[in-house]
Tab-separated table of C-alpha atoms in Angstrom:
chain	number	residue	atom	x	y	z
W	1	MET	CA	0.072	0.050	0.167
W	2	GLU	CA	2.799	2.647	0.907
W	3	LYS	CA	4.522	1.694	-2.535
W	4	MET	CA	1.249	2.429	-3.988
W	5	LYS	CA	0.857	5.832	-2.369
W	6	GLU	CA	4.285	6.810	-3.356
W	7	LYS	CA	3.485	5.907	-7.163
W	8	PHE	CA	-0.009	8.012	-6.967
W	9	ASN	CA	2.343	10.975	-5.767
W	10	SER	CA	4.687	10.949	-8.259
W	11	ILE	CA	1.730	11.511	-10.854
W	12	ARG	CA	-0.387	13.224	-8.991
W	13	ILE	CA	0.718	16.881	-10.092
W	14	PRO	CA	0.374	15.925	-14.054
W	15	LEU	CA	-2.879	14.959	-13.359
W	16	MET	CA	-3.726	17.981	-11.908
W	17	LEU	CA	-2.387	19.670	-14.739
W	18	PHE	CA	-3.880	17.358	-17.419
W	19	GLU	CA	-7.545	18.177	-15.561
W	20	LEU	CA	-6.802	21.881	-15.474
W	21	LEU	CA	-5.730	21.741	-19.409
W	22	PHE	CA	-9.366	20.008	-20.175
W	23	GLY	CA	-10.933	22.804	-17.814
W	24	PHE	CA	-9.750	25.500	-20.202
W	25	VAL	CA	-11.085	23.528	-23.177
W	26	SER	CA	-14.315	22.997	-21.475
W	27	PHE	CA	-14.442	26.925	-20.843
W	28	TYR	CA	-13.224	27.396	-24.951
W	29	VAL	CA	-15.941	24.767	-26.033
W	30	LEU	CA	-18.246	27.034	-24.204
W	31	SER	CA	-17.823	30.184	-24.953
W	32	SER	CA	-17.072	29.464	-28.808
W	33	SER	CA	-20.496	27.263	-29.163
W	34	ALA	CA	-22.809	28.294	-31.664
W	35	ASN	CA	-25.403	25.460	-30.843
W	36	LEU	CA	-24.557	23.867	-34.212
W	37	LEU	CA	-26.078	20.766	-33.165
W	38	LYS	CA	-29.211	20.265	-31.889
W	39	ASN	CA	-30.597	18.073	-29.072
W	40	THR	CA	-32.324	15.081	-31.109
W	41	GLY	CA	-32.387	12.791	-27.995
W	42	MET	CA	-35.251	12.268	-25.579
W	43	LEU	CA	-34.236	15.288	-23.523
W	44	GLU	CA	-34.058	17.370	-26.427
W	45	ASP	CA	-33.553	21.182	-25.425
W	46	SER	CA	-34.931	20.755	-22.017
W	47	THR	CA	-31.209	20.462	-20.236
W	48	LEU	CA	-30.261	23.643	-21.665
W	49	ILE	CA	-28.822	26.157	-18.738
W	50	SER	CA	-27.122	29.676	-19.088
W	51	LYS	CA	-23.977	29.949	-20.152
W	52	SER	CA	-22.850	31.762	-16.590
W	53	LEU	CA	-24.001	28.832	-14.993
W	54	GLN	CA	-22.201	26.252	-16.745
W	55	MET	CA	-18.940	28.066	-15.975
W	56	ILE	CA	-19.835	27.879	-12.758
W	57	VAL	CA	-20.323	24.301	-12.985
W	58	ILE	CA	-17.241	23.866	-14.859
W	59	ILE	CA	-15.460	25.319	-11.852
W	60	ILE	CA	-16.676	23.376	-8.856
W	61	ALA	CA	-16.268	20.149	-10.916
W	62	LEU	CA	-12.358	20.918	-11.563
W	63	VAL	CA	-12.003	22.256	-7.907
W	64	LEU	CA	-13.650	18.800	-6.531
W	65	GLU	CA	-11.444	17.077	-9.107
W	66	MET	CA	-8.305	18.550	-7.668
W	67	VAL	CA	-9.053	18.090	-4.056
W	68	VAL	CA	-9.623	14.433	-4.886
W	69	LEU	CA	-6.476	14.104	-6.446
W	70	TRP	CA	-4.643	16.053	-3.768
W	71	PHE	CA	-6.010	14.194	-1.211
W	72	GLY	CA	-5.888	10.979	-3.336
W	73	THR	CA	-3.707	9.345	-0.845
W	74	ALA	CA	-6.293	9.238	1.808
W	75	PHE	CA	-8.818	7.312	-0.901
W	76	ILE	CA	-5.894	4.572	-1.699
W	77	ARG	CA	-5.379	4.024	1.755
W	78	ARG	CA	-8.734	2.329	2.298
W	79	ASN	CA	-8.984	1.131	-1.368
W	80	PRO	CA	-8.207	2.620	-4.936
W	81	LEU	CA	-11.596	1.807	-6.068
W	82	TYR	CA	-12.584	4.576	-3.817
W	83	LEU	CA	-10.715	7.207	-5.495
W	84	PHE	CA	-11.800	6.276	-9.130
W	85	ILE	CA	-15.512	6.171	-8.224
W	86	VAL	CA	-15.551	9.559	-6.422
W	87	GLN	CA	-13.683	10.653	-10.041
W	88	MET	CA	-16.271	9.492	-12.005
W	89	LEU	CA	-19.117	10.783	-9.798
W	90	VAL	CA	-18.051	14.298	-9.869
W	91	VAL	CA	-17.884	14.306	-13.466
W	92	ILE	CA	-21.032	12.388	-14.376
W	93	LEU	CA	-23.088	15.141	-11.795
W	94	ALA	CA	-21.040	18.055	-13.368
W	95	THR	CA	-21.537	17.114	-17.142
W	96	GLY	CA	-25.473	15.924	-16.061
W	97	LEU	CA	-26.029	19.473	-15.257
W	98	LEU	CA	-24.589	20.946	-18.741
W	99	THR	CA	-25.846	20.867	-22.114
W	100	SER	CA	-25.356	18.100	-24.915
W	101	GLU	CA	-22.359	19.955	-25.995
W	102	MET	CA	-20.601	19.427	-23.003
W	103	PRO	CA	-19.020	15.881	-22.660
W	104	ILE	CA	-15.529	17.488	-22.315
W	105	LEU	CA	-15.024	16.448	-18.656
W	106	ILE	CA	-15.676	12.761	-19.136
W	107	ILE	CA	-13.580	12.614	-22.058
W	108	GLY	CA	-10.563	14.487	-20.041
W	109	THR	CA	-11.123	12.691	-17.005
W	110	ILE	CA	-11.603	8.914	-18.126
W	111	PRO	CA	-7.857	8.669	-19.232
W	112	VAL	CA	-6.737	10.339	-15.964
W	113	ILE	CA	-8.199	7.482	-14.149
W	114	GLY	CA	-6.971	4.973	-17.035
W	115	ILE	CA	-3.410	6.692	-15.959
W	116	GLU	CA	-4.076	6.222	-12.401
W	117	ILE	CA	-5.056	2.417	-12.860
W	118	ILE	CA	-1.957	1.645	-14.682
W	119	ASN	CA	0.297	3.272	-12.108
W	120	LEU	CA	-1.328	2.103	-9.164
W	121	TYR	CA	-2.079	-1.476	-10.240
W	122	ALA	CA	0.794	-4.207	-10.613
W	123	GLU	CA	-2.029	-6.031	-12.780
W	124	PRO	CA	-3.912	-3.153	-14.467
W	125	LYS	CA	-6.102	-5.686	-16.839
W	126	ILE	CA	-8.932	-6.055	-15.015
W	127	PRO	CA	-9.349	-2.663	-13.710
W	128	MET	CA	-8.929	-1.360	-17.348
W	129	ILE	CA	-11.581	-3.529	-18.425
W	130	LEU	CA	-14.015	-2.464	-15.924
W	131	LEU	CA	-13.021	1.387	-16.841
W	132	SER	CA	-13.849	0.235	-20.386
W	133	ILE	CA	-17.003	-1.155	-19.545
W	134	VAL	CA	-18.141	2.144	-17.356
W	135	SER	CA	-17.263	4.594	-20.343
W	136	ILE	CA	-19.401	2.611	-22.915
W	137	LEU	CA	-22.103	2.640	-20.758
W	138	LEU	CA	-21.416	6.413	-20.319
W	139	TRP	CA	-21.556	6.948	-24.169
W	140	ILE	CA	-24.525	4.673	-24.443
W	141	ALA	CA	-26.447	7.207	-21.589
W	142	TYR	CA	-25.059	9.832	-23.694
W	143	GLY	CA	-26.211	8.963	-26.976
W	144	PHE	CA	-29.677	7.872	-25.663
W	145	TYR	CA	-30.383	11.292	-24.355
W	146	ASN	CA	-28.715	13.837	-26.649
W	147	GLY	CA	-28.747	11.920	-29.997
W	148	ILE	CA	-26.734	9.228	-32.288
W	149	LEU	CA	-24.904	12.257	-34.092
W	150	GLN	CA	-23.617	13.681	-30.935
W	151	ALA	CA	-22.700	10.358	-29.750
W	152	VAL	CA	-20.875	9.932	-32.852
W	153	ILE	CA	-18.752	12.655	-32.425
W	154	VAL	CA	-18.142	12.057	-28.700
W	155	LEU	CA	-16.905	8.212	-29.497
W	156	GLN	CA	-14.959	10.062	-31.926
W	157	SER	CA	-12.889	12.044	-29.101
W	158	VAL	CA	-13.088	8.952	-27.014
W	159	VAL	CA	-11.394	6.721	-29.350
W	160	PHE	CA	-9.004	9.458	-29.728
W	161	ILE	CA	-7.675	9.858	-25.672
W	162	SER	CA	-7.910	5.927	-25.384
W	163	PHE	CA	-5.392	5.848	-28.259
W	164	ILE	CA	-3.057	8.298	-26.342
W	165	VAL	CA	-3.760	5.984	-22.727
W	166	GLY	CA	-3.003	3.102	-24.773
W	167	PHE	CA	-0.030	4.223	-26.379
W	168	TYR	CA	0.958	5.645	-22.659
W	169	TRP	CA	0.033	1.838	-20.876
W	170	ARG	CA	2.055	0.628	-24.093
W	171	TYR	CA	5.261	2.923	-23.056
W	172	TYR	CA	4.521	2.559	-19.641
W	173	ASN	CA	4.973	-1.289	-19.644
W	174	LYS	CA	8.056	-0.829	-21.930
W	175	GLN	CA	9.661	1.353	-19.215
W	176	LEU	CA	8.919	-0.798	-16.439
W	177	ALA	CA	10.294	-3.774	-18.237
W	178	GLU	CA	13.497	-2.110	-18.554
W	179	ARG	CA	13.389	-0.865	-15.154
W	180	GLN	CA	13.171	-4.749	-14.305
W	181	LYS	CA	16.068	-5.940	-16.483
W	182	ALA	CA	17.900	-2.921	-14.935
W	183	GLU	CA	16.988	-3.916	-11.284
W	184	ASP	CA	17.734	-7.497	-12.212
W	185	LEU	CA	21.170	-6.724	-13.728
W	186	VAL	CA	22.018	-4.618	-10.590
W	187	ASP	CA	21.346	-7.660	-8.220
W	188	GLU	CA	23.410	-10.007	-10.773
W	189	LEU	CA	26.031	-6.930	-10.289
W	190	GLN	CA	25.683	-6.754	-6.696
W	191	LEU	CA	26.257	-10.705	-6.663
W	192	ALA	CA	29.145	-10.612	-8.746
W	193	TYR	CA	30.955	-7.914	-6.656
W	194	SER	CA	30.309	-9.824	-3.499
W	195	GLN	CA	31.850	-12.935	-4.975
W	196	VAL	CA	34.946	-11.037	-6.275
W	197	GLU	CA	35.157	-9.316	-2.790
W	198	GLU	CA	35.259	-12.707	-1.289
W	199	SER	CA	37.391	-14.041	-3.580
W	200	THR	CA	39.523	-10.880	-3.418
W	201	LEU	CA	39.788	-11.074	0.481
W	202	ARG	CA	40.546	-15.086	0.296
W	203	THR	CA	43.354	-13.965	-2.101
W	204	GLU	CA	44.951	-11.309	0.321
W	205	ARG	CA	44.673	-13.560	3.316
W	206	GLN	CA	46.740	-16.446	1.055
W	207	ARG	CA	49.036	-13.463	0.326
W	208	VAL	CA	49.673	-12.365	3.797
W	209	ALA	CA	50.279	-15.760	5.021
W	210	ARG	CA	52.680	-16.838	2.297
W	211	GLU	CA	54.664	-13.156	2.792
W	212	LEU	CA	54.447	-14.082	6.542
W	213	HIS	CA	56.177	-17.325	5.705
W	214	ASP	CA	58.577	-15.703	3.599
W	215	THR	CA	59.781	-13.088	6.033
W	216	LEU	CA	58.750	-13.448	9.860
W	217	THR	CA	58.383	-17.585	9.939
W	218	GLN	CA	61.515	-18.066	7.842
W	219	GLY	CA	63.483	-15.257	10.004
W	220	LEU	CA	62.457	-16.903	12.921
W	221	ALA	CA	63.017	-20.296	11.857
W	222	GLY	CA	66.931	-19.527	10.720
W	223	THR	CA	67.391	-17.513	14.531
W	224	VAL	CA	66.349	-20.994	16.523
W	225	MET	CA	68.873	-22.879	14.065
W	226	GLN	CA	71.343	-20.121	15.045
W	227	LEU	CA	70.505	-20.320	18.775
W	228	GLU	CA	70.385	-24.157	18.854
W	229	ALA	CA	74.146	-24.043	17.158
W	230	THR	CA	75.408	-21.581	19.326
W	231	GLN	CA	73.866	-23.508	22.806
W	232	SER	CA	76.019	-26.719	21.144
W	233	PHE	CA	79.241	-24.738	20.775
W	234	LEU	CA	78.686	-23.104	24.126
W	235	GLU	CA	78.163	-26.897	25.800
W	236	ASN	CA	81.704	-27.701	24.148
W	237	GLY	CA	83.482	-24.857	25.185
W	238	ASP	CA	83.935	-23.248	21.840
W	239	GLN	CA	82.876	-19.660	22.856
W	240	GLN	CA	84.861	-17.815	19.710
W	241	ARG	CA	82.389	-20.155	17.289
W	242	ALA	CA	79.361	-19.280	19.468
W	243	LEU	CA	79.902	-15.475	19.330
W	244	GLU	CA	80.084	-15.478	15.738
W	245	ILE	CA	77.098	-17.498	15.634
W	246	ILE	CA	75.605	-15.088	17.704
W	247	LYS	CA	77.082	-12.200	15.444
W	248	ASP	CA	75.143	-14.152	12.568
W	249	THR	CA	72.085	-14.684	14.327
W	250	THR	CA	71.487	-10.883	15.172
W	251	ASN	CA	71.865	-10.134	11.356
W	252	ILE	CA	69.335	-12.679	10.628
W	253	ALA	CA	66.860	-10.885	13.244
W	254	ARG	CA	67.601	-7.803	12.329
W	255	GLU	CA	67.043	-8.434	8.421
W	256	THR	CA	63.784	-10.164	9.230
W	257	LEU	CA	62.551	-7.416	11.704
W	258	ARG	CA	63.169	-5.235	8.647
W	259	ASP	CA	60.887	-7.684	6.126
W	260	SER	CA	58.466	-7.834	8.597
W	261	ARG	CA	57.983	-4.012	9.145
W	262	LEU	CA	57.908	-3.595	5.071
W	263	THR	CA	55.586	-6.275	4.715
W	264	LEU	CA	53.112	-4.585	7.403
W	265	THR	CA	53.824	-1.354	5.825
W	266	ASP	CA	52.377	-2.940	2.220
W	267	LEU	CA	49.424	-4.059	4.340
W	268	ARG	CA	48.850	-0.924	5.399
W	269	ALA	CA	49.320	0.672	2.134
W	270	THR	CA	46.383	-1.666	0.889
W	271	THR	CA	43.731	0.944	2.776
W	272	GLU	CA	45.195	4.007	1.018
W	273	LYS	CA	43.222	5.043	-2.176
W	274	SER	CA	46.118	6.961	-3.943
W	275	LEU	CA	49.505	6.007	-5.507
W	276	ASN	CA	50.627	9.334	-3.666
W	277	ALA	CA	49.825	8.170	-0.473
W	278	ARG	CA	50.755	4.688	-0.614
W	279	LEU	CA	54.443	5.460	-2.148
W	280	GLU	CA	54.889	7.796	0.646
W	281	LEU	CA	54.132	4.751	3.540
W	282	LEU	CA	56.790	2.756	1.091
W	283	THR	CA	59.296	5.179	0.956
W	284	ASP	CA	58.787	6.320	4.765
W	285	ALA	CA	59.263	2.457	5.353
W	286	PHE	CA	62.400	1.889	3.511
W	287	ARG	CA	64.068	5.177	5.118
W	288	LYS	CA	63.462	3.825	8.490
W	289	ASN	CA	64.030	0.198	7.911
W	290	TYR	CA	67.263	0.729	4.972
W	291	ARG	CA	68.459	4.196	5.728
W	292	LEU	CA	67.409	4.367	1.692
W	293	GLN	CA	65.957	8.235	0.883
W	294	ALA	CA	63.456	8.593	-1.483
W	295	ASN	CA	62.486	11.311	-3.372
W	296	LEU	CA	59.032	11.671	-4.904
W	297	LYS	CA	58.055	13.546	-8.033
W	298	LEU	CA	54.254	12.559	-9.096
W	299	LYS	CA	52.539	14.721	-11.303
W	300	GLU	CA	49.042	14.218	-12.932
W	301	VAL	CA	48.964	10.633	-11.160
W	302	PRO	CA	45.114	9.066	-12.731
W	303	GLU	CA	42.857	7.328	-10.132
W	304	PHE	CA	43.442	3.557	-10.333
W	305	SER	CA	41.575	0.993	-8.687
W	306	ASP	CA	42.845	-0.641	-5.414
W	307	ALA	CA	44.403	-3.637	-7.336
W	308	GLN	CA	46.281	-1.389	-9.822
W	309	LEU	CA	48.099	0.234	-6.957
W	310	THR	CA	49.002	-2.820	-5.358
W	311	GLU	CA	50.541	-3.822	-8.288
W	312	ILE	CA	52.381	-0.593	-9.034
W	313	SER	CA	53.541	-0.117	-5.563
W	314	ARG	CA	54.643	-3.550	-5.222
W	315	ILE	CA	56.924	-3.039	-8.398
W	316	VAL	CA	58.206	0.171	-7.049
W	317	SER	CA	58.960	-1.979	-3.424
W	318	GLU	CA	60.729	-4.582	-5.598
W	319	ALA	CA	62.728	-2.100	-7.449
W	320	MET	CA	64.027	-0.079	-4.222
W	321	MET	CA	64.688	-3.311	-2.548
W	322	ASN	CA	66.986	-4.166	-5.299
W	323	VAL	CA	68.779	-0.669	-4.598
W	324	VAL	CA	69.144	-1.527	-1.056
W	325	LYS	CA	70.375	-5.175	-1.715
W	326	HIS	CA	72.719	-4.792	-4.817
W	327	THR	CA	73.997	-1.040	-5.230
W	328	ASP	CA	75.888	1.249	-3.129
W	329	THR	CA	74.057	4.303	-3.066
W	330	ARG	CA	71.194	4.984	-0.429
W	331	GLN	CA	69.374	7.785	-2.716
W	332	VAL	CA	66.720	6.879	-5.210
W	333	ILE	CA	64.305	9.104	-7.254
W	334	VAL	CA	60.645	7.913	-7.926
W	335	THR	CA	59.107	10.072	-10.558
W	336	GLY	CA	55.255	9.702	-12.193
W	337	ASN	CA	53.617	11.645	-14.782
W	338	THR	CA	50.854	11.344	-17.519
W	339	VAL	CA	51.755	11.445	-21.316
W	340	ASP	CA	49.001	11.076	-23.910
W	341	ASP	CA	46.942	8.652	-21.829
W	342	MET	CA	49.848	6.675	-20.700
W	343	PHE	CA	50.906	6.682	-17.148
W	344	LYS	CA	55.204	6.717	-16.871
W	345	LEU	CA	56.530	5.688	-13.521
W	346	ARG	CA	60.552	5.576	-13.107
W	347	VAL	CA	62.847	4.405	-10.296
W	348	ILE	CA	65.927	5.798	-10.659
W	349	ASP	CA	69.325	5.115	-8.634
W	350	TYR	CA	72.962	6.470	-9.315
W	351	GLY	CA	74.788	3.459	-7.691
W	352	GLY	CA	76.899	1.494	-9.922
W	353	GLY	CA	74.184	-0.219	-11.748
W	354	ILE	CA	72.773	-3.751	-11.818
W	355	ASN	CA	73.827	-6.246	-14.384
W	356	VAL	CA	70.870	-8.009	-14.731
W	357	LYS	CA	71.795	-10.416	-17.709
W	358	SER	CA	74.795	-11.643	-15.393
W	359	LYS	CA	72.380	-12.069	-12.733
W	360	LYS	CA	69.770	-13.685	-14.368
W	361	GLY	CA	66.957	-14.980	-12.240
W	362	HIS	CA	67.577	-12.626	-9.519
W	363	TYR	CA	66.064	-9.256	-8.083
W	364	GLY	CA	62.571	-10.291	-8.450
W	365	MET	CA	62.776	-8.836	-12.231
W	366	GLN	CA	60.471	-11.864	-13.386
W	367	GLY	CA	57.856	-10.963	-10.835
W	368	MET	CA	57.899	-7.204	-11.645
W	369	HIS	CA	57.438	-7.742	-15.574
W	370	GLU	CA	54.386	-9.976	-14.948
W	371	ARG	CA	53.195	-7.464	-12.639
W	372	ALA	CA	53.438	-5.118	-15.333
W	373	ALA	CA	51.936	-7.170	-17.792
W	374	LYS	CA	49.048	-7.601	-15.161
W	375	LEU	CA	48.623	-3.777	-15.467
W	376	ASP	CA	48.584	-4.230	-19.150
W	377	GLY	CA	51.545	-2.340	-19.140
W	378	ALA	CA	55.751	-2.637	-19.843
W	379	LEU	CA	58.496	-2.718	-17.727
W	380	THR	CA	62.180	-1.776	-18.903
W	381	VAL	CA	65.591	-1.596	-16.871
W	382	VAL	CA	68.153	0.167	-18.189
W	383	ASN	CA	71.492	-0.472	-16.482
W	384	THR	CA	74.698	2.228	-16.903
W	385	PRO	CA	77.642	0.707	-15.313
W	386	GLY	CA	78.823	3.152	-13.186
W	387	GLU	CA	76.062	5.361	-13.279
W	388	GLY	CA	72.855	3.645	-12.389
W	389	THR	CA	69.915	1.833	-12.911
W	390	THR	CA	66.326	3.503	-14.420
W	391	VAL	CA	63.312	1.147	-13.818
W	392	THR	CA	60.584	2.545	-16.123
W	393	LEU	CA	57.047	1.362	-16.047
W	394	ILE	CA	54.468	2.135	-18.466
W	395	MET	CA	50.845	1.610	-18.422
W	396	PRO	CA	47.471	3.079	-19.487
W	397	THR	CA	45.916	5.179	-17.316
W	398	GLU	CA	42.465	3.171	-17.577
W	399	LYS	CA	41.034	1.963	-14.188
W	400	LYS	CA	40.538	-1.521	-13.982
W	401	ASP	CA	38.821	-3.088	-10.757
W	402	GLU	CA	39.991	-6.652	-11.866
W	403	LEU	CA	43.681	-7.663	-13.380
C-alpha cells in the first residue's frame, strides 16, 4: 500500500495539470459554441442552462477534481477503487448539469483514471476492462439522451483519447520492463561484486600468509637454528665460534625485523586510495628500515583501482629493494607523470648499476615484469655501469577493478 501511495504522489501533479488543461478546453468549447448541433435525443432542449451557470458548474467540478487528486492518498489507503468512483461521480454529476455540447469533462477524466490505474496496479488489466465498460455505458447513456449524431462525435474523441492512453500504457509497460531488467542487472552485479570481494579477501589472506611465511616465519626458524648451534658450541666450550654465530643470528634477526616491517607497511598501504599515499608509506618504511632516502616526484597521477595500486606499489618496492641489496647508494628518485593517456613511472638510482644479464633470475625481475603485464603495461630496466639503474613502468591510465 505504501508503494502504491508513493506512485500516486509521483503522478499527482501531472494529473492535476492534465485536468486543468481540459478545464480550459471546456471553457473554450462553452464560449465558442454556436449550438450548431441540436439535441435530437429524449431530453431535447430541456437540459439547456445559461452559459454563466455552466461556467460555475465547470469550475466547481474542476475544484472538486483537484481536491480529490490532492487527497487521493487518503482514498488509496482504504481502497484505490474509492478514488476512481469519486472522480467518476463528480464528472457525471457535472456533465449531467451541462448541455449536450459539454461531454468534455468525461472525455478528459476517463484517461486520467486510466493513467492512475496503470500506475497504481501491478496487474491493471481487470481495472482497465472495468473502466472501459463504464465508459461504454456512459457513452450509450449520452447517445440515448442527446442523439446519435452527437454520440458519434463524442465517440471519436473518446477513441482518440483512448489511443493516447493505450500508447502511454504500452510505453509505461516497456519502461517497466526495462527498469526490471536494470534492477535484475544490478542484483547480478551486486552478487558478482560480493563474489569478487570474497575472492579478493581470500587471495589477500593467502598473500599475507605467504609473505609472513617468507619473512617472519623463515627468519624466526633461521634464528632458532642459529641459537641451537650457539648452545651446542657453548656446551662444548667453543666460545669463539659461539660468538660468531650470535653475530650472524643478530644480523638475521635484524633482517627479519626489517622485512616484517616492510610487509606490514605493504598491508597498511592497501587501505590507501591514492598512489601518492601508498608510495609515501613505502618510502618512509625504506628510510626507517634501510636508510634509503627516496625523493617522490609525482604529477598528474590517474585514479587507479586498489588492485592496480597494489601492483604498482609492489613494483616500486621491488625496485627499491634491489637498490638496497645490490647497489652502494642510498639515494633513489621516484617520478611519475601522465602523457597521452599513458602513465609513466620511474625508479632511478645513481649507484654502480645492476648487471641484470649476469644475474639472470635474481632481483625479482621476472615478478616485476609479470606485475607490469597484469597492468597491461611494459617494464624496462636500463643499466649504465658506474652511473645507475632506471626502472620504467609504462601503463594505460584506464581504471580497472580486476586484473
